[in-house]
Coordinates of C-alpha atoms in Angstrom, one line a residue:
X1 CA 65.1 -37.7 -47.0
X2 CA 62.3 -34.7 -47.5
X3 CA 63.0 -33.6 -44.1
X4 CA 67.2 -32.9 -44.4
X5 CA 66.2 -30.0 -47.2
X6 CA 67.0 -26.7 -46.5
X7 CA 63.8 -24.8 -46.6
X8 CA 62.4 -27.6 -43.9
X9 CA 65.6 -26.5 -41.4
X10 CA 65.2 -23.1 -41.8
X11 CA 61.9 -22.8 -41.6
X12 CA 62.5 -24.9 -38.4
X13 CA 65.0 -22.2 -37.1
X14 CA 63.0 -19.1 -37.8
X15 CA 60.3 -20.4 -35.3
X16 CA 63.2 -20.9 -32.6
X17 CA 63.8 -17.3 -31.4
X18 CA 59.8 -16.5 -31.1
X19 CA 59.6 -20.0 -29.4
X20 CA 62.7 -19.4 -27.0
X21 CA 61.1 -16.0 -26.1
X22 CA 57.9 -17.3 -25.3
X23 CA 59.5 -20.4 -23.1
X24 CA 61.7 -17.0 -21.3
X25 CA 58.8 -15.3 -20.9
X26 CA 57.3 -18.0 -19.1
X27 CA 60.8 -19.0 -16.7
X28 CA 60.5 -15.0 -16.2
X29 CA 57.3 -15.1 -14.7
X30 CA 57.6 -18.3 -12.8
X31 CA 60.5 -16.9 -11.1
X32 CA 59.5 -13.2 -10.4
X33 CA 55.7 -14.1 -9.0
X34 CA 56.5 -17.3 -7.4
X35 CA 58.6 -18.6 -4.4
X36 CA 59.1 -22.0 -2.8
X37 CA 56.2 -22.0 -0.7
X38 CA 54.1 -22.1 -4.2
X39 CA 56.2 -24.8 -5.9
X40 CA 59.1 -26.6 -4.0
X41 CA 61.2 -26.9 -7.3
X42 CA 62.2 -23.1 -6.9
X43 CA 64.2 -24.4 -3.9
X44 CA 66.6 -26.2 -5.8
X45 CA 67.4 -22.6 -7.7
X46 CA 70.1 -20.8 -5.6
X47 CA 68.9 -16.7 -6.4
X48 CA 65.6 -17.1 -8.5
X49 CA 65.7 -13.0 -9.0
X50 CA 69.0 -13.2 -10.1
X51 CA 68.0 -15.8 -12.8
X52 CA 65.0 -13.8 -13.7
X53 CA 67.4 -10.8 -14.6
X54 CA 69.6 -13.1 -16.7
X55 CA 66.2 -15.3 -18.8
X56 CA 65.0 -11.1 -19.0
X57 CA 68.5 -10.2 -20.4
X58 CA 68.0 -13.4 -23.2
X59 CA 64.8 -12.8 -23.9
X60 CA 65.7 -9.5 -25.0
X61 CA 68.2 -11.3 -27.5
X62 CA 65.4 -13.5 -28.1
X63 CA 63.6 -10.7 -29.4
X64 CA 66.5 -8.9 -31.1
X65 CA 66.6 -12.5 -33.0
X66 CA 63.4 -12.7 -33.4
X67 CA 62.7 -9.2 -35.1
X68 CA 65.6 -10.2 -37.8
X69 CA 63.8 -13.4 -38.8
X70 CA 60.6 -11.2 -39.1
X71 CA 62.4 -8.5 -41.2
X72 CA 64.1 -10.9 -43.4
X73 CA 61.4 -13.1 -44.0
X74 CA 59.8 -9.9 -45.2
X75 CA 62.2 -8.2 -47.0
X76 CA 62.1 -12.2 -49.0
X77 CA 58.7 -12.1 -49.4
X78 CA 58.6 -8.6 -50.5
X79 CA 61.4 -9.5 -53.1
X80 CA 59.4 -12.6 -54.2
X81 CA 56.5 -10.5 -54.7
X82 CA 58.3 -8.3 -57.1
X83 CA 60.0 -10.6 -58.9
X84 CA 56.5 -12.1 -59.5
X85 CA 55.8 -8.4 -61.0
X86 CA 58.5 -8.4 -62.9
X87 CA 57.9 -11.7 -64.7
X88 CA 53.9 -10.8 -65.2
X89 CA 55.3 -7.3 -67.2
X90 CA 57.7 -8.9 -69.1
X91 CA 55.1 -11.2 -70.1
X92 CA 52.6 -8.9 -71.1
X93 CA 55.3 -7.0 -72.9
X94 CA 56.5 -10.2 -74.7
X95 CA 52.7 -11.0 -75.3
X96 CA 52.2 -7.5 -76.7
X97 CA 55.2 -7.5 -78.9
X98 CA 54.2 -10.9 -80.5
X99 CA 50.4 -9.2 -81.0
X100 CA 52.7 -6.7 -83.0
X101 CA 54.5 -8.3 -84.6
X102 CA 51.4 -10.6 -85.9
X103 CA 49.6 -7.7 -86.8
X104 CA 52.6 -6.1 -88.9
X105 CA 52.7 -9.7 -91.1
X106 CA 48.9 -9.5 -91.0
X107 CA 49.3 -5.9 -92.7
X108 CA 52.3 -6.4 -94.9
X109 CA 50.3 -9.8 -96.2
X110 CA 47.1 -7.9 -96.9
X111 CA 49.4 -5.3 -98.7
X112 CA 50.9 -7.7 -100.7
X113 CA 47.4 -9.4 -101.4
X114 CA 45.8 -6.0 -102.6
X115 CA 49.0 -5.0 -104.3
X116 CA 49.0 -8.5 -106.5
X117 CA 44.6 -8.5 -107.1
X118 CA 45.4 -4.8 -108.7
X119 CA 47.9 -5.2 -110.8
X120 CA 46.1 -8.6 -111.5
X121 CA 42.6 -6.8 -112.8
X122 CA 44.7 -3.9 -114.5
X123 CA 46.3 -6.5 -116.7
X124 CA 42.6 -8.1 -116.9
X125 CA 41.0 -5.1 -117.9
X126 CA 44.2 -3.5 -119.8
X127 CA 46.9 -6.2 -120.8
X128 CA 49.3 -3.4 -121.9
X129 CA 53.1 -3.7 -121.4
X130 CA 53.0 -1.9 -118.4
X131 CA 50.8 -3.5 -116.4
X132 CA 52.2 -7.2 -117.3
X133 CA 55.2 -5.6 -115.9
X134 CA 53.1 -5.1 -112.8
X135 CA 51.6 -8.4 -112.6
X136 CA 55.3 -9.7 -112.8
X137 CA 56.8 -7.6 -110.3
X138 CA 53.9 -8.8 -108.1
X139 CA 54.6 -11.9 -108.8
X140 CA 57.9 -11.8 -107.6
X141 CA 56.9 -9.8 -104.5
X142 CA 54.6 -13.1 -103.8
X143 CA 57.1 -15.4 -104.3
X144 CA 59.4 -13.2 -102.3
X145 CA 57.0 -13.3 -99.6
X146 CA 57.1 -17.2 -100.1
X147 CA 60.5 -17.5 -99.5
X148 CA 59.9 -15.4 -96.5
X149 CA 57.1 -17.3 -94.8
X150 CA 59.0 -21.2 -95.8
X151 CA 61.9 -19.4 -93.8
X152 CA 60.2 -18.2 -91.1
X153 CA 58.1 -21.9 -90.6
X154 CA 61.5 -23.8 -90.8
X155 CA 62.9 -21.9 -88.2
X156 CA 59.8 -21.9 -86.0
X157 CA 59.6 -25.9 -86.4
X158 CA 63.8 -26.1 -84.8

């Protein structure tokens, strides 16, 4: 069933016109440089010349064919080249954004971190008021953060 598909047949066809100008070529020159005395077939062809003229007239068509297969197998190839580009920038520009955006949790998480061990050896060194104040309102900003990260793992896992 492999060979019915449709890049097998048109594959198949695009070597037609090159093939069908190569068999013209040769009925050209078979019938321009030789005569009955050569090969006794050309006797059952009525006006070999006038045959010539008509296989040189397809053969041109042949080639016209021929040179639009060529130009749109390019132009696809060429297309399917830059599409390839396209996909590789988008992902290095997806990879690049995810590298971001890791290093922007990496930072807000080290802030966070610093921001909590402060106010955690103020209140250490000082346990005054304000910095118990501190230590709480870093403890919210880690549990904060908590919420953040459980969020962000429950949506990853869907």
């Amino acid at each position: 069933m492999g060979l019915f598909t449709r890049p097998v047949w048109l594959n198949f066809l695009s070597l037609l016109p090159a093939t069908t100008l190569a068999v013209l070529t040769l009925a050209i020159a078979f019938l321009r440089f030789y005569d009955v005395q050569d090969f006794p077939l050309l006797g059952f062809i009525a006006q070999p010349r006038l045959w010539s003229n008509r296989f040189t007239v397809a053969a041109l068509l042949a080639t016209l064919a021929n040179f639009g297969v060529e130009w749109n197998r390019r132009n696809r190839e060429t297309n399917r080249l830059a599409e390839a580009r396209e996909r590789e920038a988008r992902r290095d520009r997806e990879a690049a954004e995810r590298e971001a955006e890791a290093r922007e949790r990496e930072t807000r998480r080290d802030r966070c971190q610093i921001r909590c061990l402060a106010a955690q050896i103020r209140h250490q060194l000082d346990p005054t008021n304000d910095h118990r104040q501190a230590l709480a309102l870093a403890l919210a900003q880690l549990e904060e953060y908590q919420q953040v990260l459980d969020r962000d793992s429950a949506q990853d896992s869907i």
